[in-house]
Short mmCIF file of C-alpha atoms and ligand atoms in Angstrom, two decimals:
data_model
loop_
_atom_site.label_atom_id
_atom_site.label_comp_id
_atom_site.label_asym_id
_atom_site.label_seq_id
_atom_site.Cartn_x
_atom_site.Cartn_y
_atom_site.Cartn_z
CA UNK A 94 0.00 0.00 0.00
CA UNK A 95 1.33 3.45 -0.88
CA UNK A 96 2.41 5.80 1.90
CA UNK A 97 -0.06 8.39 0.63
CA UNK A 98 -3.01 6.01 1.02
CA UNK A 99 -1.79 4.73 4.40
CA UNK A 100 -1.53 8.30 5.64
CA UNK A 101 -5.05 9.19 4.42
CA UNK A 102 -6.57 6.00 5.82
CA UNK A 103 -4.93 6.50 9.21
CA UNK A 104 -6.24 10.06 9.34
CA UNK A 105 -9.74 8.95 8.38
CA UNK A 106 -9.70 6.12 10.89
CA UNK A 107 -8.56 8.35 13.75
CA UNK A 108 -11.18 10.96 12.85
CA UNK A 109 -13.82 8.26 12.67
CA UNK A 110 -12.91 7.10 16.17
CA UNK A 111 -13.21 10.63 17.52
CA UNK A 112 -16.50 11.18 15.69
CA UNK A 113 -18.02 7.89 16.93
CA UNK A 114 -16.92 8.67 20.50
CA UNK A 115 -18.43 12.14 20.19
CA UNK A 116 -21.61 10.69 18.71
CA UNK A 117 -21.95 8.20 21.57
CA UNK A 118 -21.30 10.86 24.22
CA UNK A 119 -23.56 13.43 22.57
CA UNK A 120 -26.82 12.48 24.44
CA UNK A 121 -25.10 12.60 27.86
CA UNK A 122 -23.46 15.88 26.94
CA UNK A 123 -26.73 17.51 25.81
CA UNK A 124 -28.56 15.98 28.75
CA UNK A 125 -26.15 17.59 31.21
CA UNK A 126 -26.30 21.00 29.58
CA UNK A 127 -30.10 20.84 29.32
CA UNK A 128 -30.40 19.75 32.97
CA UNK A 129 -28.27 22.68 34.17
CA UNK A 130 -30.39 25.03 32.09
CA UNK A 131 -33.69 23.47 33.25
CA UNK A 132 -32.65 23.41 36.89
CA UNK A 133 -31.96 27.16 36.74
CA UNK A 134 -35.30 27.72 35.07
CA UNK A 135 -37.10 25.60 37.71
CA UNK A 136 -35.43 27.45 40.58
CA UNK A 137 -36.41 30.76 38.93
CA UNK A 138 -40.00 29.59 38.60
CA UNK A 139 -40.08 28.36 42.19
CA UNK A 140 -38.94 31.76 43.48
CA UNK A 141 -41.46 33.52 41.25
CA UNK A 142 -44.29 31.29 42.50
CA UNK A 143 -43.31 31.81 46.13
CA UNK A 144 -43.33 35.58 45.61
CA UNK A 145 -46.72 35.38 43.86
CA UNK A 146 -48.19 33.40 46.74
CA UNK A 147 -46.75 35.83 49.33
CA UNK A 148 -48.31 38.73 47.44
CA UNK A 149 -51.68 37.42 46.31
CA UNK A 150 -52.29 34.54 48.67
CA UNK A 151 -52.49 30.86 47.93
CA UNK A 152 -56.19 31.05 47.05
CA UNK A 153 -55.52 32.53 43.69
CA UNK A 154 -53.81 29.28 42.68
CA UNK A 155 -55.44 26.81 45.04
CA UNK A 156 -58.33 24.61 44.05
CA UNK A 157 -60.89 25.32 46.66
CA UNK A 158 -62.50 21.94 46.98
CA UNK A 159 -59.61 19.60 47.53
CA UNK A 160 -57.13 22.22 48.66
CA UNK A 161 -54.84 21.28 45.79
CA UNK A 162 -53.84 23.09 42.68
CA UNK A 163 -52.79 21.95 39.23
CA UNK A 164 -51.71 24.06 36.32
CA UNK A 165 -50.89 22.47 33.02
CA UNK A 166 -50.25 24.18 29.76
CA UNK A 167 -51.74 22.89 26.55
CA UNK A 168 -48.51 21.45 25.19
CA UNK A 169 -47.92 19.55 28.43
CA UNK A 170 -44.35 20.80 28.58
CA UNK A 171 -44.69 22.14 32.12
CA UNK A 172 -46.92 21.84 35.16
CA UNK A 173 -47.22 23.18 38.71
CA UNK A 174 -49.02 21.43 41.57
CA UNK A 175 -49.57 22.68 45.11
CA UNK A 176 -50.92 20.29 47.78
CA UNK A 177 -51.09 20.33 51.53
CA UNK A 178 -48.18 18.48 53.04
CA UNK A 179 -47.46 17.23 56.54
CA UNK A 180 -43.73 18.13 56.91
CA UNK A 181 -41.66 21.03 55.89
CA UNK A 182 -38.56 20.43 53.67
CA UNK A 183 -35.32 22.25 54.45
CA UNK A 184 -34.74 23.20 50.85
CA UNK A 185 -35.82 22.04 47.40
CA UNK A 186 -34.77 19.02 45.37
CA UNK A 187 -34.66 18.48 41.62
CA UNK A 188 -34.64 15.13 39.83
CA UNK A 189 -35.91 13.37 36.68
CA UNK A 190 -39.35 11.87 37.03
CA UNK A 191 -42.63 11.13 35.28
CA UNK A 192 -46.05 12.69 35.42
CA UNK A 193 -49.36 11.44 34.03
CA UNK A 194 -51.59 13.53 31.83
CA UNK A 195 -54.85 12.11 30.60
CA UNK A 196 -53.48 8.58 30.89
CA UNK A 197 -50.16 9.54 29.26
CA UNK A 198 -47.04 9.03 31.38
CA UNK A 199 -44.54 11.72 30.30
CA UNK A 200 -40.91 12.43 31.38
CA UNK A 201 -40.21 15.62 33.34
CA UNK A 202 -37.48 17.38 35.24
CA UNK A 203 -39.22 17.88 38.61
CA UNK A 204 -38.55 20.40 41.42
CA UNK A 205 -40.11 19.72 44.85
CA UNK A 206 -40.25 22.27 47.63
CA UNK A 207 -42.49 23.14 50.57
CA UNK A 208 -44.00 26.49 51.50
CA UNK A 209 -45.96 27.63 54.52
CA UNK A 210 -49.04 29.72 54.05
CA UNK A 211 -51.26 30.78 56.94
CA UNK A 212 -49.86 28.02 59.16
CA UNK A 213 -50.49 25.28 56.57
CA UNK A 214 -47.57 23.48 54.91
CA UNK A 215 -47.90 22.94 51.17
CA UNK A 216 -45.84 20.85 48.77
CA UNK A 217 -45.19 22.67 45.53
CA UNK A 218 -44.08 20.59 42.52
CA UNK A 219 -42.90 22.25 39.31
CA UNK A 220 -42.22 20.07 36.24
CA UNK A 221 -40.43 20.93 32.98
CA UNK A 222 -41.15 18.53 30.12
CA UNK A 223 -38.27 16.38 28.80
CA UNK A 224 -40.09 15.06 25.70
CA UNK A 225 -38.94 17.86 23.44
CA UNK A 226 -35.38 17.54 24.70
CA UNK A 227 -35.38 13.80 24.01
CA UNK A 228 -36.67 14.55 20.53
CA UNK A 229 -33.90 17.14 20.08
CA UNK A 230 -31.26 14.59 21.09
CA UNK A 231 -32.67 12.09 18.58
CA UNK A 232 -32.62 14.65 15.76
CA UNK A 233 -29.14 15.84 16.72
CA UNK A 234 -27.83 12.26 16.76
CA UNK A 235 -29.25 11.63 13.30
CA UNK A 236 -27.89 14.84 11.77
CA UNK A 237 -24.54 14.65 13.53
CA UNK A 238 -24.06 11.15 12.09
CA UNK A 239 -24.90 12.27 8.55
CA UNK A 240 -22.85 15.46 8.68
CA UNK A 241 -19.91 13.82 10.36
CA UNK A 242 -19.88 11.05 7.72
CA UNK A 243 -19.82 13.71 5.03
CA UNK A 244 -17.09 15.54 6.92
CA UNK A 245 -14.97 12.35 7.17
CA UNK A 246 -15.40 11.66 3.46
CA UNK A 247 -14.39 15.23 2.58
CA UNK A 248 -11.34 15.09 4.86
CA UNK A 249 -10.33 11.78 3.25
CA UNK A 250 -10.39 13.48 -0.15
CA UNK A 251 -8.50 16.47 1.23
CA UNK A 252 -5.91 14.21 2.90
CA UNK A 253 -5.38 12.27 -0.31
CA UNK A 254 -4.94 15.44 -2.34
CA UNK A 255 -2.67 17.02 0.22
CA UNK A 256 -0.49 13.94 0.72
CA UNK A 257 -0.17 13.56 -3.06
CA UNK A 258 1.03 17.16 -3.22
CA UNK A 259 3.28 16.61 -0.19
CA UNK A 260 4.85 13.42 -1.55
CA UNK A 261 5.24 14.63 -5.14
CA UNK A 262 8.92 15.65 -4.57
CA UNK A 263 9.64 12.16 -3.18
CA UNK A 264 8.30 10.57 -6.38
CA UNK A 265 10.32 13.04 -8.45
CA UNK A 266 13.49 12.15 -6.49
CA UNK A 267 12.86 8.40 -6.87
CA UNK A 268 12.26 8.72 -10.61
CA UNK A 269 15.11 11.09 -11.37
CA UNK A 270 17.74 9.73 -9.02
CA UNK A 271 16.97 6.03 -8.95
CA UNK A 272 14.63 4.79 -11.69
CA UNK A 273 15.97 6.84 -14.59
CA UNK A 274 19.59 6.26 -13.66
CA UNK A 275 20.67 3.35 -15.82
CA UNK A 276 24.30 3.79 -14.92
CA UNK A 277 26.20 5.91 -12.35
CA UNK A 278 27.87 7.80 -15.22
CA UNK A 279 24.55 9.34 -16.33
CA UNK A 280 23.32 10.19 -12.85
CA UNK A 281 21.52 13.53 -12.58
CA UNK A 282 22.98 15.55 -9.67
CA UNK A 283 20.63 18.54 -10.12
CA UNK A 284 18.27 19.17 -7.21
CA UNK A 285 14.52 18.60 -7.36
CA UNK A 286 12.28 21.41 -6.15
CA UNK A 287 11.00 20.79 -2.63
CA UNK A 288 10.41 22.88 0.45
CA UNK A 289 10.44 19.77 2.68
CA UNK A 290 13.70 19.50 4.59
CA UNK A 291 13.51 15.69 4.82
CA UNK A 292 13.32 15.28 1.04
CA UNK A 293 16.24 17.65 0.57
CA UNK A 294 18.21 15.57 3.06
CA UNK A 295 17.28 12.37 1.20
CA UNK A 296 18.33 13.88 -2.13
CA UNK A 297 21.65 15.08 -0.72
CA UNK A 298 22.31 11.63 0.74
CA UNK A 299 21.60 9.91 -2.60
CA UNK A 300 23.88 12.41 -4.39
CA UNK A 301 26.62 11.77 -1.85
CA UNK A 302 26.25 8.01 -2.24
CA UNK A 303 26.35 8.31 -6.02
CA UNK A 304 29.60 10.30 -5.83
CA UNK A 305 31.12 7.36 -3.94
CA UNK A 306 29.75 4.84 -6.47
CA UNK A 307 31.07 6.90 -9.39
CA UNK A 308 34.51 7.00 -7.79
CA UNK A 309 34.49 3.22 -7.29
CA UNK A 310 33.41 2.73 -10.91
CA UNK A 311 36.16 4.97 -12.22
CA UNK A 312 38.77 3.14 -10.16
CA UNK A 313 37.50 -0.22 -11.49
CA UNK A 314 37.45 1.10 -15.08
CA UNK A 315 41.01 2.30 -14.78
CA UNK A 316 42.11 -0.98 -13.18
CA UNK A 317 40.54 -3.11 -15.93
CA UNK A 318 42.04 -0.98 -18.71
CA UNK A 319 45.49 -1.14 -17.12
CA UNK A 320 45.37 -4.86 -16.38
CA UNK A 321 44.08 -5.73 -19.85
CA UNK A 322 46.74 -3.63 -21.49
CA UNK A 323 49.50 -5.07 -19.29
CA UNK A 324 48.30 -8.61 -20.07
CA UNK A 325 47.52 -8.26 -23.77
CA UNK A 326 50.90 -6.74 -24.69
CA UNK A 327 53.07 -9.58 -23.29
CA UNK A 328 50.66 -12.16 -24.77
CA UNK A 329 51.04 -10.76 -28.29
CA UNK A 330 54.85 -10.53 -27.82
CA UNK A 331 54.87 -14.20 -26.74
CA UNK A 332 52.61 -15.16 -29.65
CA UNK A 333 54.87 -13.55 -32.26
CA UNK A 334 57.95 -15.12 -30.63
CA UNK A 335 56.31 -18.57 -30.80
CA UNK A 336 55.37 -17.97 -34.43
CA UNK A 337 59.00 -17.11 -35.27
CA UNK A 338 60.25 -20.20 -33.45
CA UNK A 339 57.71 -22.50 -35.16
CA UNK A 340 58.61 -21.18 -38.60
CA UNK A 341 62.34 -21.60 -37.87
CA UNK A 342 63.61 -24.73 -39.75
CA UNK A 343 66.00 -25.44 -36.86
CA UNK A 344 63.05 -26.12 -34.50
CA UNK A 345 62.41 -29.83 -34.25
CA UNK A 346 58.88 -31.20 -34.93
CA UNK A 347 58.48 -32.29 -31.31
CA UNK A 348 59.31 -28.81 -30.02
CA UNK A 349 57.08 -27.26 -32.69
CA UNK A 350 54.10 -29.31 -31.46
CA UNK A 351 54.71 -28.20 -27.89
CA UNK A 352 55.02 -24.59 -29.04
CA UNK A 353 51.75 -24.81 -30.97
CA UNK A 354 50.10 -26.16 -27.82
CA UNK A 355 51.37 -23.16 -25.87
CA UNK A 356 50.13 -20.89 -28.63
CA UNK A 357 46.64 -22.35 -28.29
CA UNK A 358 46.71 -21.50 -24.58
CA UNK A 359 47.82 -17.96 -25.44
CA UNK A 360 45.02 -17.59 -28.00
CA UNK A 361 42.54 -18.78 -25.37
CA UNK A 362 43.97 -16.32 -22.81
CA UNK A 363 43.79 -13.52 -25.37
CA UNK A 364 40.13 -14.27 -26.13
CA UNK A 365 39.18 -14.44 -22.44
CA UNK A 366 40.84 -11.10 -21.67
CA UNK A 367 39.24 -9.43 -24.69
CA UNK A 368 35.81 -10.84 -23.74
CA UNK A 369 36.14 -9.69 -20.12
CA UNK A 370 37.21 -6.29 -21.38
CA UNK A 371 34.18 -6.16 -23.68
CA UNK A 372 31.80 -7.05 -20.80
CA UNK A 373 33.38 -4.43 -18.57
CA UNK A 374 33.14 -1.76 -21.31
CA UNK A 375 29.46 -2.50 -21.90
CA UNK A 376 28.74 -2.47 -18.17
CA UNK A 377 30.49 0.88 -17.90
CA UNK A 378 28.30 2.27 -20.70
CA UNK A 379 31.29 2.93 -22.94
CA UNK A 380 29.20 2.06 -26.01
CA UNK A 381 26.55 4.19 -27.66
CA UNK A 382 23.21 2.86 -28.82
CA UNK A 383 21.82 5.26 -31.36
CA UNK A 384 21.48 3.00 -34.41
CA UNK A 385 18.26 1.76 -36.02
CA UNK A 386 18.63 -1.99 -36.32
CA UNK A 387 16.36 -4.19 -38.43
CA UNK A 388 16.41 -7.47 -36.49
CA UNK A 389 15.43 -9.66 -39.44
CA UNK A 390 18.29 -8.31 -41.58
CA UNK A 391 20.71 -8.54 -38.63
CA UNK A 392 19.89 -12.22 -38.06
CA UNK A 393 20.35 -12.96 -41.79
CA UNK A 394 23.83 -11.37 -41.50
CA UNK A 395 24.61 -13.56 -38.45
CA UNK A 396 23.48 -16.70 -40.30
CA UNK A 397 25.66 -15.78 -43.31
CA UNK A 398 28.63 -15.45 -40.98
CA UNK A 399 27.96 -18.79 -39.29
CA UNK A 400 26.82 -20.76 -42.41
CA UNK A 401 29.91 -22.94 -42.59
CA UNK A 402 29.31 -24.36 -39.11
CA UNK A 403 25.69 -25.09 -39.98
CA UNK A 404 26.75 -27.09 -43.02
CA UNK A 405 29.44 -28.92 -41.02
CA UNK A 406 26.81 -30.30 -38.62
CA UNK A 407 24.08 -30.52 -41.26
CA UNK A 408 21.78 -28.28 -39.22
CA UNK A 409 18.81 -26.63 -40.93
CA UNK A 410 17.66 -23.21 -39.89
CA UNK A 411 14.08 -21.98 -40.38
CA UNK A 412 12.81 -18.46 -39.88
CA UNK A 413 9.22 -17.25 -39.34
CA UNK A 414 8.75 -13.50 -39.09
CA UNK A 415 5.20 -12.32 -38.45
CA UNK A 416 6.33 -8.70 -38.62
CA UNK A 417 9.48 -6.78 -39.38
CA UNK A 418 10.90 -4.95 -36.42
CA UNK A 419 13.37 -2.09 -36.35
CA UNK A 420 14.94 -1.58 -32.95
CA UNK A 421 15.28 2.17 -32.73
CA UNK A 422 18.07 2.66 -30.20
CA UNK A 423 20.63 -0.07 -30.56
CA UNK A 424 24.27 -0.76 -31.01
CA UNK A 425 24.38 -2.90 -34.14
CA UNK A 426 27.72 -4.58 -33.52
CA UNK A 427 26.77 -5.51 -29.94
CA UNK A 428 23.37 -6.85 -31.06
CA UNK A 429 25.19 -8.82 -33.74
CA UNK A 430 27.44 -10.37 -31.07
CA UNK A 431 24.39 -11.18 -28.93
CA UNK A 432 22.57 -13.06 -31.72
CA UNK A 433 25.84 -14.59 -32.90
CA UNK A 434 26.50 -16.12 -29.48
CA UNK A 435 22.93 -17.45 -29.17
CA UNK A 436 22.87 -19.00 -32.67
CA UNK A 437 26.41 -20.25 -32.21
CA UNK A 438 25.32 -22.05 -29.00
CA UNK A 439 22.24 -23.41 -30.80
CA UNK A 440 24.67 -25.01 -33.28
CA UNK A 441 27.31 -26.03 -30.70
CA UNK A 442 24.85 -27.77 -28.40
CA UNK A 443 22.66 -29.19 -31.19
CA UNK A 444 22.67 -32.77 -32.39
CA UNK A 445 23.94 -33.60 -35.90
CA UNK A 446 21.13 -33.10 -38.48
CA UNK A 447 19.33 -30.98 -35.88
CA UNK A 448 17.13 -27.93 -36.39
CA UNK A 449 17.15 -24.29 -35.37
CA UNK A 450 13.91 -22.30 -35.58
CA UNK A 451 13.90 -18.52 -35.35
CA UNK A 452 10.54 -16.81 -34.78
CA UNK A 453 9.83 -13.08 -34.68
CA UNK A 454 6.45 -11.73 -33.53
CA UNK A 455 4.79 -8.93 -31.59
CA UNK A 456 3.41 -9.69 -28.13
CA UNK A 457 1.75 -7.02 -26.02
CA UNK A 458 4.22 -4.13 -26.00
CA UNK A 459 7.21 -6.23 -27.04
CA UNK A 460 8.72 -7.65 -30.15
CA UNK A 461 9.82 -11.21 -29.38
CA UNK A 462 12.66 -13.05 -31.07
CA UNK A 463 12.73 -16.76 -30.26
CA UNK A 464 15.71 -19.01 -30.98
CA UNK A 465 14.85 -22.69 -30.56
CA UNK A 466 17.19 -25.62 -31.06
CA UNK A 467 16.73 -29.37 -31.01
CA UNK A 468 19.91 -29.89 -29.00
CA UNK A 469 21.04 -31.47 -25.75
CA UNK A 470 19.08 -29.05 -23.57
CA UNK A 471 19.96 -27.72 -20.12
CA UNK A 472 19.19 -29.36 -16.75
CA UNK A 473 16.50 -27.44 -14.82
CA UNK A 474 18.83 -26.99 -11.83
CA UNK A 475 21.46 -25.38 -14.12
CA UNK A 476 19.09 -22.90 -15.76
CA UNK A 477 19.43 -20.17 -13.08
CA UNK A 478 23.24 -20.22 -13.52
CA UNK A 479 23.67 -20.21 -17.31
CA UNK A 480 24.38 -16.48 -17.46
CA UNK A 481 27.11 -16.62 -14.80
CA UNK A 482 30.68 -16.07 -15.95
CA UNK A 483 32.80 -19.19 -16.69
CA UNK A 484 29.86 -21.54 -15.96
CA UNK A 485 29.76 -24.54 -18.32
CA UNK A 486 27.54 -27.60 -17.99
CA UNK A 487 27.82 -30.98 -19.56
CA UNK A 488 29.51 -29.44 -22.61
CA UNK A 489 30.57 -32.87 -24.00
CA UNK A 490 33.93 -31.73 -25.34
CA UNK A 491 32.45 -28.68 -27.06
CA UNK A 492 34.93 -25.83 -27.12
CA UNK A 493 34.06 -22.75 -25.11
CA UNK A 494 34.99 -20.45 -22.23
CA UNK A 495 31.71 -20.05 -20.41
CA UNK A 496 31.56 -16.39 -21.45
CA UNK A 497 29.15 -16.50 -24.43
CA UNK A 498 25.95 -16.20 -22.39
CA UNK A 499 27.36 -13.64 -19.90
CA UNK A 500 28.04 -11.39 -22.94
CA UNK A 501 24.47 -12.00 -24.17
CA UNK A 502 23.14 -10.99 -20.75
CA UNK A 503 25.32 -7.87 -20.54
CA UNK A 504 24.29 -6.71 -24.03
CA UNK A 505 20.62 -7.40 -23.26
CA UNK A 506 20.76 -5.39 -20.02
CA UNK A 507 22.50 -2.56 -21.89
CA UNK A 508 19.61 -2.51 -24.42
CA UNK A 509 16.85 -3.17 -21.83
CA UNK A 510 15.95 -6.49 -23.46
CA UNK A 511 14.41 -9.20 -21.24
CA UNK A 512 15.46 -12.79 -21.75
CA UNK A 513 13.50 -15.94 -20.94
CA UNK A 514 14.92 -19.46 -21.29
CA UNK A 515 13.07 -22.75 -21.54
CA UNK A 516 14.90 -25.99 -21.92
CA UNK A 517 14.36 -29.72 -21.73
CA UNK A 518 17.23 -32.17 -21.59
CA UNK A 519 17.66 -34.08 -24.86
CA UNK A 520 14.85 -32.12 -26.51
CA UNK A 521 16.30 -28.68 -26.90
CA UNK A 522 16.26 -25.08 -25.67
CA UNK A 523 14.43 -21.85 -26.46
CA UNK A 524 15.94 -18.43 -25.79
CA UNK A 525 13.25 -15.74 -25.96
CA UNK A 526 14.28 -12.07 -26.24
CA UNK A 527 11.75 -9.30 -25.52
CA UNK A 528 12.52 -6.01 -27.29
CA UNK A 529 10.49 -3.07 -26.00
CA UNK A 530 8.50 -1.51 -28.85
P1 ADP B 207 30.27 -21.75 -23.70
O1 ADP B 207 29.33 -22.05 -24.82
O2 ADP B 207 31.48 -21.04 -24.14
O3 ADP B 207 30.52 -22.90 -22.81
P2 ADP B 207 28.17 -20.06 -22.74
O4 ADP B 207 28.21 -18.99 -21.73
O5 ADP B 207 27.75 -19.65 -24.11
O6 ADP B 207 29.58 -20.70 -22.72
O7 ADP B 207 27.21 -21.16 -22.23
C1 ADP B 207 27.31 -21.64 -20.91
C2 ADP B 207 26.82 -23.08 -20.82
O8 ADP B 207 25.41 -23.11 -21.03
C3 ADP B 207 27.36 -23.96 -21.90
O9 ADP B 207 28.60 -24.51 -21.47
C4 ADP B 207 26.30 -25.01 -22.04
O10 ADP B 207 26.46 -26.03 -21.09
C5 ADP B 207 25.04 -24.29 -21.75
N1 ADP B 207 24.32 -23.83 -22.97
C6 ADP B 207 24.32 -22.61 -23.53
N2 ADP B 207 23.54 -22.57 -24.61
C7 ADP B 207 22.99 -23.80 -24.73
C8 ADP B 207 22.08 -24.40 -25.67
N3 ADP B 207 21.53 -23.72 -26.68
N4 ADP B 207 21.75 -25.71 -25.48
C9 ADP B 207 22.26 -26.37 -24.45
N5 ADP B 207 23.12 -25.88 -23.55
C10 ADP B 207 23.49 -24.60 -23.69
#
């Protein structure tokens, strides 16, 4: 999950928790506020009633027959009752209670107090209806839930937009500094625009690390060039010396044979050094890839070059091209080497009178070139190692250095070509190359 989404979801979740807690506590909260307000109102009414009775006498509010009084308003949201009472209360008390009206039992906030009038103690009860408040709480709960849900949804959108804006420099840094850097030599040291200190710090750290990597690469490049030069020069001196000795009539046949053996070793050494040098140069991006290369034509050129070996083993080669494909940014000579090595292996590890099939077709956003042989195949357990340097498996006396496929891999990485290999022992192998269209 992306950081941006995690951030937005966490924010939404935490807000949701707060909102749910608020929603659950809302009735108690309103209840408390309303009670404080009602209690003040009840006390005010009680004092007003007491004053009224002191001034005008209890008769004005007292029912004459049963010496009790009841006053109810039409909406039943308040009532006052006054009844004779045996004891006098010290003060008043207020609590929630119920009162019946025409058979209806309704909730009230009720104040009870006693008053003395002309020697008689009366109990005065004043009630403030709670029905409307309960209704208010219900409505508030409903609306709060709806509005809060809308609020959470809006904040989720806002969070997503803001975090996208906030993390945009991070994506820019990742793309510019890491994804688009194919090789340390073409690393972009320029700074990406960001006002966030952390991103600036990250960018500086990557730049610093890349400086170190570039230095290490340069040292390695220099080392390889020096070593190769120091090795190749004495090898060619030795080779020409051997040649002179072999062509000298004074050299006996026995010595000549030994010298030719040594020369073979020198040729082998020369090839290995040159191949390693080639791999290192490709890895260090010392080649350019600006040529348009028609793959069909290139493979025909490779086959022409290798024809003699095909005839020697009586191997037939078939080609099926569904489409032509021109690779727009390639290095022709490197691509030639890549196909040469693959077709050369398809011959080397094929059986006499075997077949090689080359297919070219488009698949999704790739152009695929498939090289299939009917050769000895590769053991499943060896497949993950075939591109490793100097690795050779069951080569049955076939000449080689174990560097053909490592070159193929290096050239394919250089050109951003994916390779897939399928193989079955004694049936043959298929090397599939995916060129991005
Ligand atoms: P080399 O051919 O010089 O030995 P490679 O790097 O080209 O070196 O190949 C490495 C090993 O992979 C070979 O020694 C061989 O065992 C195996 N291999 C490569 N290509 C094929 C193929 N088409 N069929 C069977 N085995 C193969």
